[in-house]
Amino acid sequence: MTATKNKVTIRDVARLAGVSYGTVSRYLNGNEHVSERAAQRIAQAIEESQYTPNNAARSLAQQRTSTIAFIVQVESIFTLLQASTTAAMAEANQILGDAGYQMVTLIANSDDSTHRIAQLVHSDFADGYLLFSLSEDDSLAKIFRTAHRPVVLSEASDRSTDVSYPAVDFANADGQRDITRFLLDRGKTRLAYVCGPGYSPSSSKRLQGFKQAMGSRYDDNRVYYADDWEITSGEMAAAAFEPILHDLDGIVCANDNIAIGVINQLHRMGYRVPEDIAVTGFDDSPIATMMDPKLTTVRQDSWMHGRAMSQLLLSMLRGETVGPHTVTLLPTEIVTRQSA
Amino acid sequence: MTATKNKVTIRDVARLAGVSYGTVSRYLNGNEHVSERAAQRIAQAIEESQYTPNNAARSLAQQRTSTIAFIVQVESIFTLLQASTTAAMAEANQILGDAGYQMVTLIANSDDSTHRIAQLVHSDFADGYLLFSLSEDDSLAKIFRTAHRPVVLSEASDRSTDVSYPAVDFANADGQRDITRFLLDRGKTRLAYVCGPGYSPSSSKRLQGFKQAMGSRYDDNRVYYADDWEITSGEMAAAAFEPILHDLDGIVCANDNIAIGVINQLHRMGYRVPEDIAVTGFDDSPIATMMDPKLTTVRQDSWMHGRAMSQLLLSMLRGETVGPHTVTLLPTEIVTRQSA
DNA sequence: CTGTTAGCGCATTCAA
DNA sequence: TTGAATGCGCTAACAG
């Protein structure tokens, strides 16, 4: 109980238990060649001395760190505020923690931070990496070439790059297709679409899903290409559609924020939602239920996203080989509320 | 350029540069006793060999890790989704990164994770700690007793506990007082208050600010004590106020979510905001501008929160002594929008 | 200014 | 089964 400042090492424990510190090490690492008697005495010694193994020393000797890095790559730091990222992060933390790994989160939002992270990765500071990217920039993905450690991406990219890792993503195309069909089935056939920004793989996948559902009804003149995923873009889209609004009975949006902007603008222009024009979102973000009318949207379970990524990484850590182009697509689900 | 898997160490660099590895180490650590000539050759050798110092080894020898842990303590993992946490985290990451520290984020949301984190802390895995707590539970704060490393808290607690560290918090009382006065000054004098949950220090501080502004006008019968910070609580509060609503011209809410709930419910009951009843929030969260009417609220700059905490920690790391009871209060600001 | 040496705390051979 | 020895990659104190 004497709380001396001097850190207690494995040798102290050994002395206390009356064994050599090699034995303590074996005990600590679950080696079977430790007698029952020794084990008991060591256990007690550890308890008494409040011993905790030193992380750095263990990593150095063992050449592994027992930590997983969750790296978030964002163009603007504001993107980070999206709840989806946090949810995935929290769930990954949970799953990895249960598996004995400590997850650490790193944010790459500048050349500086990217460089710092590259350094870390290069020095093998983690046993595995979850790269949660909200940007099409693959400069970060490249830094893993030097690391001989498993990596899992959060987004399936279409682009054929020189670097490739297994990815877990949502079935974006299917989700957008399904909710579009949902509208069509309910008689809303004169639909416009607000597409997400061009730099995002999700954008094109979702547009693709919309096209697929619309078939011959698809008309590129009724697609607005937004510059980002924000509310303002939705407002601009609705304003741009003004001339053809009277001929529309639905607007399918590439995400919830845009949908909210669309609804706001429609209200201002005197249209009722969904009576005059139905509007759908995508993501099922927290604000979807805060709006009036509440958003009918496509739900993506971000928790599941984090979970699936972690589990994949864990299996790779266990030695299972996973092809670098393996893509897991997570299902989405239509949530019917008020806006459509 | 031969990308051998064998990690390149400081000795390889030394050999390449034709010096002893002690010299390389000095160079790496900015020691002045390195000749210009040696420095140049070492720099080149590092470049050629793509050398990156090994983290674990450095930590072990140096007894410091160059990492700071940002620990988030949440009762429910959902609390984590609040944008304020993420903002503070992002900014802290930036500030600490600039100072040469790598920030890692840990989430404590269960006994399990708390225990894991305690282990880490006990093993001195970081040089300093930012404890971002959204709960009054101080079990986490206790684990730092064994760590002889600086700690900064995100919230000033009133409770006298056995553990205490410097804290950075917002001037909650002042903010609530100011916005209440703002209403009073505009002739809204028949005010009710929706208080936050009892477990939060912020709750009582804000209520205190409201009381202060109201003075003799204060009436405890016109205060609703919510169980949490969520929208639903706001709805319940407004419903509870129903009997006295006709005699009210303003409702001051302890946070934005609650305010939104109040507004929703008021609308349902046929009241107009702000014409009939003005409503104010607190936090200036993202949803404050998404609502109709947009929220008049008290802004807390979460980025600044993260920044101030980091800077305080950095100064402690530099050796400046900061009393364990030092509390820095950050200013708040009234944001006038539509709801009041 | 530079080479040499002794640890940092632990895992892991190798003998015993 | 266990103890002793060696090294993980690097820093820092010491001579030179």
XYZ file of C-alpha atoms (C1' of nucleotides) in Angstrom:
712
model
C 0.000 0.000 0.000
C 2.985 2.294 0.238
C 2.378 4.404 -2.805
C 5.955 5.017 -3.762
C 6.360 7.027 -6.902
C 8.893 4.605 -8.255
C 7.104 2.590 -10.835
C 6.845 -1.030 -9.934
C 8.328 -3.322 -12.552
C 8.136 -6.954 -13.329
C 11.211 -7.524 -11.199
C 9.543 -6.138 -8.118
C 6.718 -8.542 -8.620
C 9.178 -11.385 -9.095
C 10.986 -10.543 -5.905
C 7.747 -10.306 -4.006
C 6.597 -13.635 -5.336
C 9.960 -15.259 -4.865
C 10.417 -16.289 -8.461
C 12.479 -15.064 -11.358
C 11.021 -12.326 -13.479
C 11.038 -14.605 -16.472
C 8.380 -16.634 -14.764
C 6.307 -13.570 -14.073
C 6.509 -12.677 -17.720
C 5.309 -16.110 -18.679
C 2.474 -15.857 -16.226
C 1.490 -12.500 -17.644
C 1.368 -13.805 -21.165
C -0.656 -16.864 -20.446
C 2.181 -19.279 -20.983
C 1.205 -22.694 -19.695
C 4.534 -23.573 -18.211
C 3.839 -21.991 -14.873
C 3.101 -24.050 -11.815
C -0.102 -23.534 -9.927
C 1.834 -22.504 -6.882
C 3.921 -19.924 -8.708
C 0.851 -18.537 -10.428
C -0.892 -17.960 -7.136
C 2.023 -16.232 -5.541
C 2.523 -14.054 -8.589
C -1.116 -13.123 -8.701
C -0.928 -12.027 -5.109
C 2.305 -10.136 -5.645
C 0.725 -8.252 -8.533
C -2.245 -7.409 -6.401
C -0.074 -6.206 -3.554
C 2.244 -4.160 -5.658
C -0.462 -2.690 -7.885
C 1.643 -3.718 -10.818
C 0.699 -2.744 -14.346
C 2.873 -3.777 -17.262
C 4.606 -1.007 -19.082
C 3.148 -0.493 -22.479
C 6.164 0.793 -24.319
C 8.430 -1.949 -23.080
C 5.939 -4.594 -24.010
C 5.458 -3.180 -27.464
C 9.157 -2.976 -28.007
C 9.876 -6.519 -26.988
C 6.816 -7.998 -28.544
C 6.757 -5.982 -31.732
C 3.086 -5.361 -31.365
C 1.128 -2.647 -29.680
C -2.356 -3.979 -28.971
C -3.769 -0.784 -30.283
C -5.809 -0.095 -33.375
C -5.911 3.312 -34.974
C -9.198 4.729 -36.153
C -8.183 7.404 -38.590
C -10.731 9.932 -39.739
C -9.954 11.768 -42.887
C -11.945 14.923 -43.473
C -11.547 17.780 -45.895
C -13.020 20.227 -43.489
C -13.075 19.615 -39.829
C -16.777 20.396 -39.841
C -17.549 17.205 -41.655
C -16.417 15.494 -38.542
C -19.421 16.775 -36.701
C -21.626 14.314 -38.503
C -23.124 11.912 -36.081
C -22.459 8.961 -38.365
C -18.724 9.212 -37.875
C -19.034 9.364 -34.137
C -21.381 6.417 -34.034
C -19.090 4.237 -36.107
C -16.210 5.298 -33.939
C -17.977 4.501 -30.709
C -19.020 1.071 -31.874
C -15.577 0.243 -33.202
C -14.143 1.279 -29.874
C -16.457 -1.148 -28.177
C -15.802 -4.113 -30.435
C -12.061 -3.677 -30.511
C -11.950 -3.109 -26.794
C -13.733 -6.377 -26.179
C -11.130 -8.080 -28.303
C -8.334 -6.727 -26.175
C -7.288 -3.866 -28.368
C -7.220 -0.247 -27.403
C -8.614 1.943 -30.114
C -7.189 5.398 -30.638
C -8.681 8.016 -32.877
C -6.606 10.201 -35.133
C -7.866 13.088 -37.190
C -6.364 13.909 -40.539
C -7.619 17.276 -41.625
C -4.528 19.037 -42.900
C -1.230 18.341 -44.570
C 0.326 18.715 -41.203
C -1.771 16.181 -39.405
C -1.624 13.828 -42.356
C 2.118 13.984 -42.253
C 2.200 13.354 -38.557
C -0.013 10.365 -38.954
C 2.103 9.047 -41.779
C 5.067 9.147 -39.440
C 3.196 7.212 -36.834
C 2.006 4.605 -39.264
C 5.455 4.264 -40.654
C 6.741 3.520 -37.190
C 4.167 0.764 -36.743
C 2.547 2.430 -33.819
C -0.606 0.357 -34.196
C -1.354 -3.229 -35.114
C -4.097 -2.343 -37.554
C -5.919 0.566 -39.100
C -9.487 1.587 -39.742
C -9.513 4.363 -42.273
C -12.723 6.307 -42.061
C -12.618 8.557 -45.018
C -15.161 11.143 -46.007
C -13.135 12.370 -48.880
C -12.034 10.963 -52.163
C -8.465 12.006 -51.572
C -6.435 8.844 -51.334
C -3.190 10.398 -50.180
C -3.847 8.935 -46.780
C -4.482 5.470 -48.114
C -1.062 5.553 -49.665
C 0.798 5.904 -46.420
C -0.166 2.382 -45.499
C 1.943 0.877 -48.222
C 4.909 1.002 -45.912
C 3.018 -0.508 -43.030
C 2.745 -4.237 -43.114
C -0.386 -4.151 -41.084
C -4.020 -4.803 -41.936
C -6.158 -1.905 -43.094
C -9.911 -1.621 -43.594
C -11.568 1.227 -45.455
C -14.983 2.723 -44.818
C -15.863 3.382 -48.368
C -15.717 1.389 -51.563
C -14.062 3.449 -54.225
C -14.715 2.898 -57.901
C -11.492 4.406 -58.932
C -8.748 2.001 -59.679
C -5.874 3.258 -57.647
C -2.532 1.763 -56.936
C -3.503 1.208 -53.359
C -6.374 -0.993 -52.387
C -7.683 -2.471 -49.190
C -10.757 -4.349 -48.094
C -13.697 -2.050 -47.525
C -17.030 -2.006 -45.770
C -19.624 0.299 -47.236
C -23.346 0.694 -47.494
C -25.366 -0.506 -50.441
C -25.866 3.052 -51.590
C -27.239 2.202 -54.993
C -29.761 -0.260 -53.617
C -30.960 2.161 -50.971
C -31.540 4.972 -53.398
C -33.191 2.619 -55.849
C -35.515 1.232 -53.211
C -36.784 4.521 -51.898
C -37.273 5.794 -55.424
C -39.355 2.743 -56.181
C -41.234 3.356 -52.988
C -42.280 6.731 -54.382
C -43.092 5.333 -57.797
C -45.221 2.619 -56.249
C -47.236 5.231 -54.425
C -47.982 7.019 -57.656
C -45.309 9.666 -57.439
C -43.793 9.331 -60.867
C -42.732 12.849 -61.806
C -39.521 12.859 -59.831
C -36.468 15.089 -59.716
C -33.179 14.192 -58.081
C -30.658 16.183 -56.082
C -27.259 14.568 -56.421
C -24.428 14.820 -53.920
C -21.029 16.350 -54.624
C -18.915 14.842 -57.365
C -15.923 13.961 -55.265
C -17.807 11.363 -53.304
C -18.196 7.752 -54.419
C -21.497 7.597 -52.567
C -22.843 10.341 -54.774
C -22.475 8.437 -57.980
C -23.687 5.201 -56.446
C -26.839 6.850 -55.232
C -27.492 8.573 -58.521
C -27.008 5.245 -60.175
C -29.660 3.733 -57.920
C -32.069 6.511 -58.783
C -31.502 5.969 -62.496
C -32.023 2.297 -62.094
C -35.399 2.744 -60.443
C -36.520 5.396 -62.887
C -35.591 3.449 -65.982
C -36.911 5.146 -69.087
C -38.482 7.862 -66.954
C -35.040 9.183 -66.091
C -34.358 12.684 -67.334
C -31.027 14.308 -66.697
C -32.619 17.736 -66.856
C -34.348 16.888 -63.650
C -31.145 16.234 -61.766
C -29.457 18.961 -59.769
C -25.784 18.423 -58.994
C -24.913 19.853 -55.612
C -21.489 21.023 -54.553
C -21.668 19.613 -51.073
C -23.907 17.720 -48.673
C -25.245 20.737 -46.829
C -28.650 22.275 -46.269
C -27.867 25.274 -48.408
C -27.338 23.035 -51.383
C -30.840 21.706 -50.944
C -32.229 25.203 -50.895
C -30.361 26.048 -54.053
C -31.598 22.898 -55.712
C -35.230 23.598 -54.971
C -34.796 27.141 -56.200
C -33.226 25.832 -59.391
C -36.154 23.489 -59.919
C -38.634 26.344 -59.608
C -39.618 26.419 -63.314
C -40.573 22.768 -63.350
C -41.903 22.501 -59.846
C -45.537 22.525 -60.965
C -44.809 19.420 -62.996
C -43.187 17.527 -60.102
C -44.684 15.380 -57.397
C -41.508 14.252 -55.732
C -37.881 15.196 -55.129
C -35.434 12.494 -54.188
C -32.409 13.813 -52.314
C -28.995 12.266 -51.907
C -28.923 12.951 -48.180
C -30.933 14.322 -45.281
C -29.345 17.743 -45.120
C -30.150 18.408 -48.738
C -33.678 17.164 -48.224
C -34.139 19.596 -45.372
C -32.917 22.453 -47.516
C -35.299 21.415 -50.265
C -38.228 21.304 -47.881
C -37.386 24.685 -46.381
C -37.242 26.258 -49.814
C -40.412 24.535 -51.017
C -42.235 25.917 -48.019
C -41.018 29.369 -48.836
C -42.277 29.022 -52.364
C -45.670 27.981 -51.134
C -45.569 24.241 -51.739
C -46.748 21.734 -49.199
C -44.740 18.653 -48.322
C -45.707 15.932 -48.957
C -49.150 16.893 -50.314
C -47.841 18.830 -53.308
C -44.390 17.390 -53.515
C -42.941 14.464 -51.609
C -39.331 14.672 -50.462
C -36.997 11.913 -49.353
C -33.620 11.988 -47.682
C -30.780 9.553 -47.157
C -28.811 8.692 -43.986
C -31.469 8.931 -41.316
C -29.392 11.415 -39.406
C -30.618 12.769 -36.084
C -32.166 15.827 -37.677
C -34.455 13.622 -39.750
C -36.831 13.390 -36.827
C -36.419 16.926 -35.660
C -37.913 18.459 -38.741
C -41.505 19.205 -39.465
C -42.492 17.218 -41.460
C -40.326 14.392 -40.241
C -38.180 12.974 -42.972
C -38.897 9.805 -44.883
C -35.447 8.553 -45.617
C -33.014 5.694 -46.122
C -31.473 4.509 -42.920
C -27.812 3.656 -42.706
C -26.814 2.035 -39.482
C -23.540 3.712 -38.667
C -23.043 1.585 -35.609
C -23.166 -1.451 -37.800
C -20.679 0.206 -40.083
C -18.181 0.568 -37.275
C -18.895 -2.936 -36.099
C -18.443 -4.572 -39.481
C -15.218 -2.710 -40.102
C -13.821 -3.734 -36.736
C -14.794 -7.336 -37.117
C -13.212 -7.532 -40.511
C -10.032 -6.036 -39.166
C -10.002 -8.427 -36.237
C -10.304 -11.391 -38.547
C -7.374 -10.108 -40.561
C -5.436 -9.662 -37.349
C -6.184 -13.271 -36.556
C -4.432 -14.189 -39.736
C -7.368 -14.834 -42.027
C -6.479 -13.613 -45.458
C -8.829 -11.104 -46.986
C -8.361 -9.997 -50.560
C -7.495 -6.317 -50.945
C -10.525 -5.798 -53.132
C -13.023 -7.447 -50.841
C -16.012 -5.183 -50.421
C -18.703 -5.782 -47.856
C -21.945 -3.974 -48.586
C -24.206 -3.243 -45.648
C -27.961 -3.184 -46.184
C -29.997 -0.019 -45.888
C -33.617 0.345 -44.917
C -36.447 2.674 -45.791
C -37.852 4.658 -42.897
C -41.303 5.987 -43.624
C -42.169 9.164 -41.790
C -44.042 12.218 -42.997
C -42.227 13.869 -45.860
C -43.183 11.207 -48.369
C 14.916 2.466 -52.422
C 15.076 -1.251 -51.863
C 11.964 -1.663 -49.804
C 13.130 -4.444 -47.559
C 10.675 -5.433 -44.934
C 13.326 -5.321 -42.276
C 12.688 -2.172 -40.380
C 15.481 0.328 -40.662
C 16.904 1.355 -37.319
C 19.038 4.124 -36.067
C 22.108 1.958 -36.611
C 21.405 1.610 -40.295
C 21.242 5.338 -40.581
C 24.480 5.663 -38.629
C 26.244 3.211 -40.890
C 24.941 4.944 -43.977
C 26.076 8.304 -42.702
C 29.370 6.989 -41.441
C 28.905 8.078 -37.854
C 28.086 6.353 -34.631
C 24.438 5.920 -33.790
C 24.817 8.011 -30.704
C 25.402 10.946 -32.986
C 22.320 10.140 -34.992
C 20.312 10.076 -31.809
C 21.622 13.491 -30.872
C 20.749 14.801 -34.289
C 17.261 13.416 -33.999
C 16.674 15.043 -30.674
C 17.903 18.452 -31.645
C 21.021 18.254 -29.557
C 23.346 21.074 -30.542
C 26.534 19.088 -30.328
C 26.408 17.862 -33.889
C 28.704 19.211 -36.572
C 27.243 20.731 -39.666
C 28.885 18.101 -41.771
C 27.551 15.195 -39.737
C 24.109 16.673 -39.701
C 24.016 16.873 -43.454
C 25.144 13.337 -43.977
C 22.697 12.070 -41.407
C 19.867 13.987 -42.987
C 20.663 12.403 -46.287
C 20.990 8.950 -44.811
C 17.584 9.313 -43.198
C 16.117 10.400 -46.466
C 17.671 7.505 -48.328
C 16.714 4.881 -45.856
C 13.226 6.213 -45.219
C 14.001 5.988 -41.550
C 11.360 6.666 -38.942
C 12.151 6.395 -35.263
C 10.402 3.648 -33.408
C 7.869 4.993 -31.031
C 7.898 2.328 -28.408
C 11.658 2.336 -28.091
C 11.737 6.070 -27.778
C 9.058 6.074 -25.122
C 10.801 3.384 -23.208
C 14.141 5.104 -23.124
C 12.818 8.570 -22.687
C 10.070 7.797 -20.228
C 7.640 9.931 -22.144
C 5.266 9.166 -24.932
C 4.569 12.422 -26.728
C 0.951 11.529 -26.724
C -1.954 13.126 -24.910
C -5.111 11.224 -24.169
C -8.453 12.862 -24.716
C -10.796 10.810 -22.628
C -14.512 11.170 -23.127
C -16.689 9.971 -20.346
C -20.320 9.414 -21.234
C -23.151 7.686 -19.449
C -24.747 6.660 -22.676
C -22.832 6.415 -25.841
C -25.478 8.549 -27.502
C -24.378 11.587 -25.607
C -21.230 11.326 -27.575
C -23.074 12.281 -30.701
C -23.272 15.859 -29.523
C -21.406 18.089 -31.846
C -19.841 20.009 -28.994
C -17.730 17.063 -27.946
C -16.481 16.470 -31.427
C -15.633 20.113 -31.933
C -13.631 20.303 -28.738
C -11.895 17.104 -29.676
C -10.976 18.298 -33.142
C -9.584 21.550 -31.887
C -7.601 19.902 -29.134
C -6.175 17.536 -31.699
C -5.036 20.503 -33.713
C -3.465 22.440 -30.879
C -1.709 19.476 -29.358
C -0.519 18.323 -32.735
C 1.063 21.663 -33.406
C 2.889 21.332 -30.135
C 4.351 18.006 -31.155
C 1.970 15.767 -29.282
C -0.199 13.122 -30.778
C -3.665 13.164 -29.345
C -5.544 9.934 -28.960
C -9.177 9.679 -28.044
C -10.511 7.150 -25.607
C -14.132 6.522 -24.834
C -15.250 5.517 -21.397
C -18.827 4.366 -21.565
C -18.868 1.218 -19.489
C -17.200 -0.393 -16.517
C -15.199 -2.390 -18.957
C -13.823 0.467 -20.942
C -13.263 2.489 -17.813
C -11.239 -0.317 -16.397
C -9.202 -0.661 -19.560
C -8.477 3.021 -19.540
C -7.497 2.895 -15.919
C -4.938 0.268 -16.804
C -3.538 2.411 -19.544
C -3.329 5.456 -17.357
C -1.705 3.439 -14.642
C 0.960 2.388 -17.089
C 1.682 5.993 -17.996
C 0.771 5.504 -21.597
C 0.310 9.238 -22.150
C 2.091 12.348 -20.973
C -1.062 14.185 -20.064
C -4.822 13.844 -19.960
C -7.826 15.838 -21.039
C -10.871 14.484 -19.329
C -13.998 15.460 -21.182
C -16.764 14.441 -18.940
C -20.446 14.736 -19.560
C -21.359 12.984 -16.419
C -21.080 13.731 -12.769
C -19.592 10.356 -12.036
C -16.071 10.953 -10.816
C -14.884 7.362 -10.840
C -12.814 8.196 -13.868
C -11.226 11.210 -12.284
C -10.011 8.976 -9.519
C -7.871 6.808 -11.703
C -5.501 9.682 -12.254
C -4.357 9.660 -8.685
C -1.841 7.003 -9.557
C -0.637 8.850 -12.612
C 1.841 11.567 -11.943
C 0.866 13.382 -15.086
C -1.057 16.599 -15.644
C -4.813 16.419 -16.041
C -7.333 19.018 -17.179
C -11.075 18.672 -16.739
C -13.801 20.008 -18.975
C -16.226 20.890 -16.288
C -16.040 22.713 -13.026
C -17.695 20.662 -10.365
C -19.157 22.169 -7.253
C -18.842 19.040 -5.301
C -15.893 18.787 -3.050
C -14.341 15.499 -3.926
C -11.102 13.960 -2.888
C -9.756 14.342 -6.368
C -9.402 17.677 -8.014
C -7.747 19.027 -11.127
C -7.681 22.314 -12.971
C -10.745 22.780 -15.148
C -11.936 24.819 -18.076
C -15.640 25.423 -18.278
C -18.124 27.914 -19.647
C -19.585 30.717 -17.646
C -22.911 28.946 -17.487
C -24.456 31.164 -14.877
C -23.499 34.348 -16.674
C -24.828 33.095 -19.984
C -28.190 32.127 -18.593
C -28.407 35.359 -16.651
C -27.590 37.455 -19.697
C -30.132 35.928 -22.017
C -32.776 36.130 -19.344
C -32.025 39.810 -18.926
C -32.208 40.136 -22.668
C -35.796 38.925 -22.522
C -36.637 41.093 -19.543
C -35.225 44.127 -21.284
C -37.494 43.496 -24.226
C -40.511 43.470 -22.023
C -40.877 39.747 -21.613
C -41.228 39.526 -17.880
C -43.573 36.618 -17.317
C -40.969 33.916 -17.715
C -40.837 30.203 -16.999
C -37.685 28.099 -16.913
C -36.906 24.571 -18.011
C -33.996 23.267 -15.993
C -31.581 20.550 -17.092
C -31.094 17.231 -15.329
C -29.959 17.245 -11.748
C -26.804 15.239 -12.216
C -25.169 17.966 -14.248
C -23.223 20.828 -12.692
C -24.179 22.975 -15.688
C -27.821 22.553 -14.823
C -27.557 24.143 -11.453
C -25.257 26.886 -12.686
C -27.709 27.851 -15.388
C -30.654 27.798 -13.069
C -28.670 29.984 -10.734
C -28.112 32.466 -13.574
C -31.802 32.530 -14.332
C -32.639 33.199 -10.699
C -30.094 35.937 -10.560
C -31.623 37.769 -13.504
C -35.172 37.291 -12.318
C -34.519 38.497 -8.810
C -37.776 38.911 -6.935
C -39.714 37.844 -9.990
C -38.419 34.323 -9.587
C -41.082 31.756 -8.879
C -40.157 28.146 -8.365
C -43.586 27.060 -9.539
C -42.595 28.237 -12.950
C -39.579 25.999 -13.172
C -39.775 22.574 -14.763
C -37.041 20.141 -13.808
C -36.192 17.901 -16.751
C -34.725 14.443 -16.482
C -32.348 14.823 -19.384
C -31.225 17.244 -22.075
C -33.384 15.855 -24.867
C -36.152 17.188 -27.065
C -38.762 15.045 -25.416
C -38.102 16.721 -22.124
C -38.879 20.049 -23.729
C -42.168 18.727 -25.005
C -43.058 17.430 -21.598
C -42.133 20.728 -20.019
C -44.361 22.751 -22.343
C -47.191 20.327 -21.732
C -46.689 20.675 -17.994
C -46.839 24.446 -18.293
C -50.149 24.274 -20.124
C -52.280 25.653 -17.280
C -50.178 28.786 -16.938
C -49.262 29.248 -20.563
C -51.775 32.071 -21.047
C -49.960 33.990 -18.383
C -46.493 33.513 -19.911
C -44.645 35.496 -22.529
C -41.377 33.606 -22.490
C -39.808 30.260 -21.686
C -36.096 30.104 -20.973
C -34.604 26.686 -21.647
C -31.429 25.162 -20.275
C -30.348 23.919 -23.695
C -31.249 23.907 -27.378
C -32.784 20.476 -27.514
C -35.188 21.303 -24.757
C -36.052 24.580 -26.461
C -36.883 22.749 -29.649
C -39.149 20.404 -27.780
C -40.853 23.333 -26.119
C -41.413 25.061 -29.442
C -42.782 21.926 -31.062
C -45.233 21.445 -28.261
C -46.254 25.099 -28.173
C -47.028 24.928 -31.877
C -49.192 21.894 -31.315
C -51.071 23.716 -28.632
C -51.686 26.624 -30.944
C -49.211 29.150 -29.629
C -46.986 31.178 -31.896
C -43.266 31.602 -31.253
C -42.100 34.230 -30.557
C -45.265 36.342 -30.973
C -47.177 34.687 -28.153
C -44.318 33.175 -26.252
C -40.613 33.709 -26.781
C -38.291 30.754 -26.333
C -34.545 30.695 -25.815
C -32.029 27.865 -25.919
C -28.494 27.319 -24.715
C -25.474 25.858 -26.545
C -25.997 27.107 -30.081
C -25.853 23.595 -31.400
C -26.148 22.944 -35.138
C -29.874 22.333 -34.927
C -30.412 25.840 -33.615
C -30.339 27.165 -37.157
C -32.204 24.281 -38.697
C -35.409 24.948 -36.867
C -38.245 27.177 -37.870
C -38.160 29.591 -36.143
C -34.403 29.644 -35.772
C -33.330 29.579 -32.185
C -32.235 32.576 -30.174
C -29.721 31.058 -27.844
C -26.516 31.302 -25.831
C -23.494 30.359 -27.815
C -20.770 28.233 -26.314
C -17.731 27.976 -28.473
C -16.777 24.335 -28.170
C -13.725 24.809 -30.295
C -12.495 27.334 -27.823
C -13.233 24.884 -25.069
C -10.946 22.328 -26.642
C -8.344 24.955 -27.313
C -8.298 26.342 -23.799
C -8.081 22.903 -22.259
C -5.183 21.959 -24.510
C -3.308 25.129 -23.880
C -3.660 24.769 -20.164
C -2.404 21.214 -20.353
C 0.521 22.246 -22.510
C 1.554 24.884 -20.026
C 1.440 22.289 -17.279
C 3.530 19.991 -19.417
C 6.036 22.790 -19.750
C 6.363 22.731 -16.010
C 4.254 25.712 -15.040
C 2.464 24.921 -11.861
C -1.278 25.212 -11.920
C -3.272 24.777 -8.766
C -5.602 21.793 -8.740
C -8.566 24.033 -8.129
C -7.860 26.516 -10.875
C -10.994 27.074 -12.915
C -11.013 28.939 -16.194
C -14.425 30.217 -17.207
C -15.000 30.790 -20.898
C -17.348 33.575 -21.978
C -20.641 32.877 -23.691
C -22.492 35.047 -26.126
C -26.113 35.737 -26.960
C -27.107 34.861 -30.512
C -30.263 36.617 -31.565
C -32.303 34.776 -34.153
C -36.028 34.334 -34.438
C -37.394 32.467 -31.469
C -37.055 35.426 -29.123
C 32.091 17.483 -31.256
C 31.787 12.270 -31.229
C 32.107 7.253 -30.078
C 31.042 4.071 -26.302
C 28.261 2.149 -22.881
C 24.659 1.283 -19.863
C 20.071 0.887 -19.170
C 14.493 1.694 -20.159
C 10.823 -2.856 -18.941
C 9.701 -6.756 -20.942
C 9.497 -11.281 -24.076
C 11.850 -15.083 -25.291
C 15.266 -17.961 -26.361
C 18.420 -21.492 -24.128
C 19.977 -24.416 -20.476
C 19.273 -26.467 -16.419
C 8.818 -26.065 -14.858
C 12.103 -22.377 -14.101
C 16.202 -19.174 -14.002
C 19.605 -16.665 -16.710
C 20.921 -14.393 -20.754
C 20.096 -11.749 -24.900
C 17.948 -8.219 -27.506
C 13.829 -5.062 -29.002
C 15.396 0.437 -30.708
C 16.547 4.227 -28.610
C 18.339 7.980 -25.103
C 21.621 9.859 -22.119
C 25.559 10.014 -19.397
C 30.321 9.339 -19.832
C 34.786 9.575 -21.667
C 37.663 11.109 -25.095
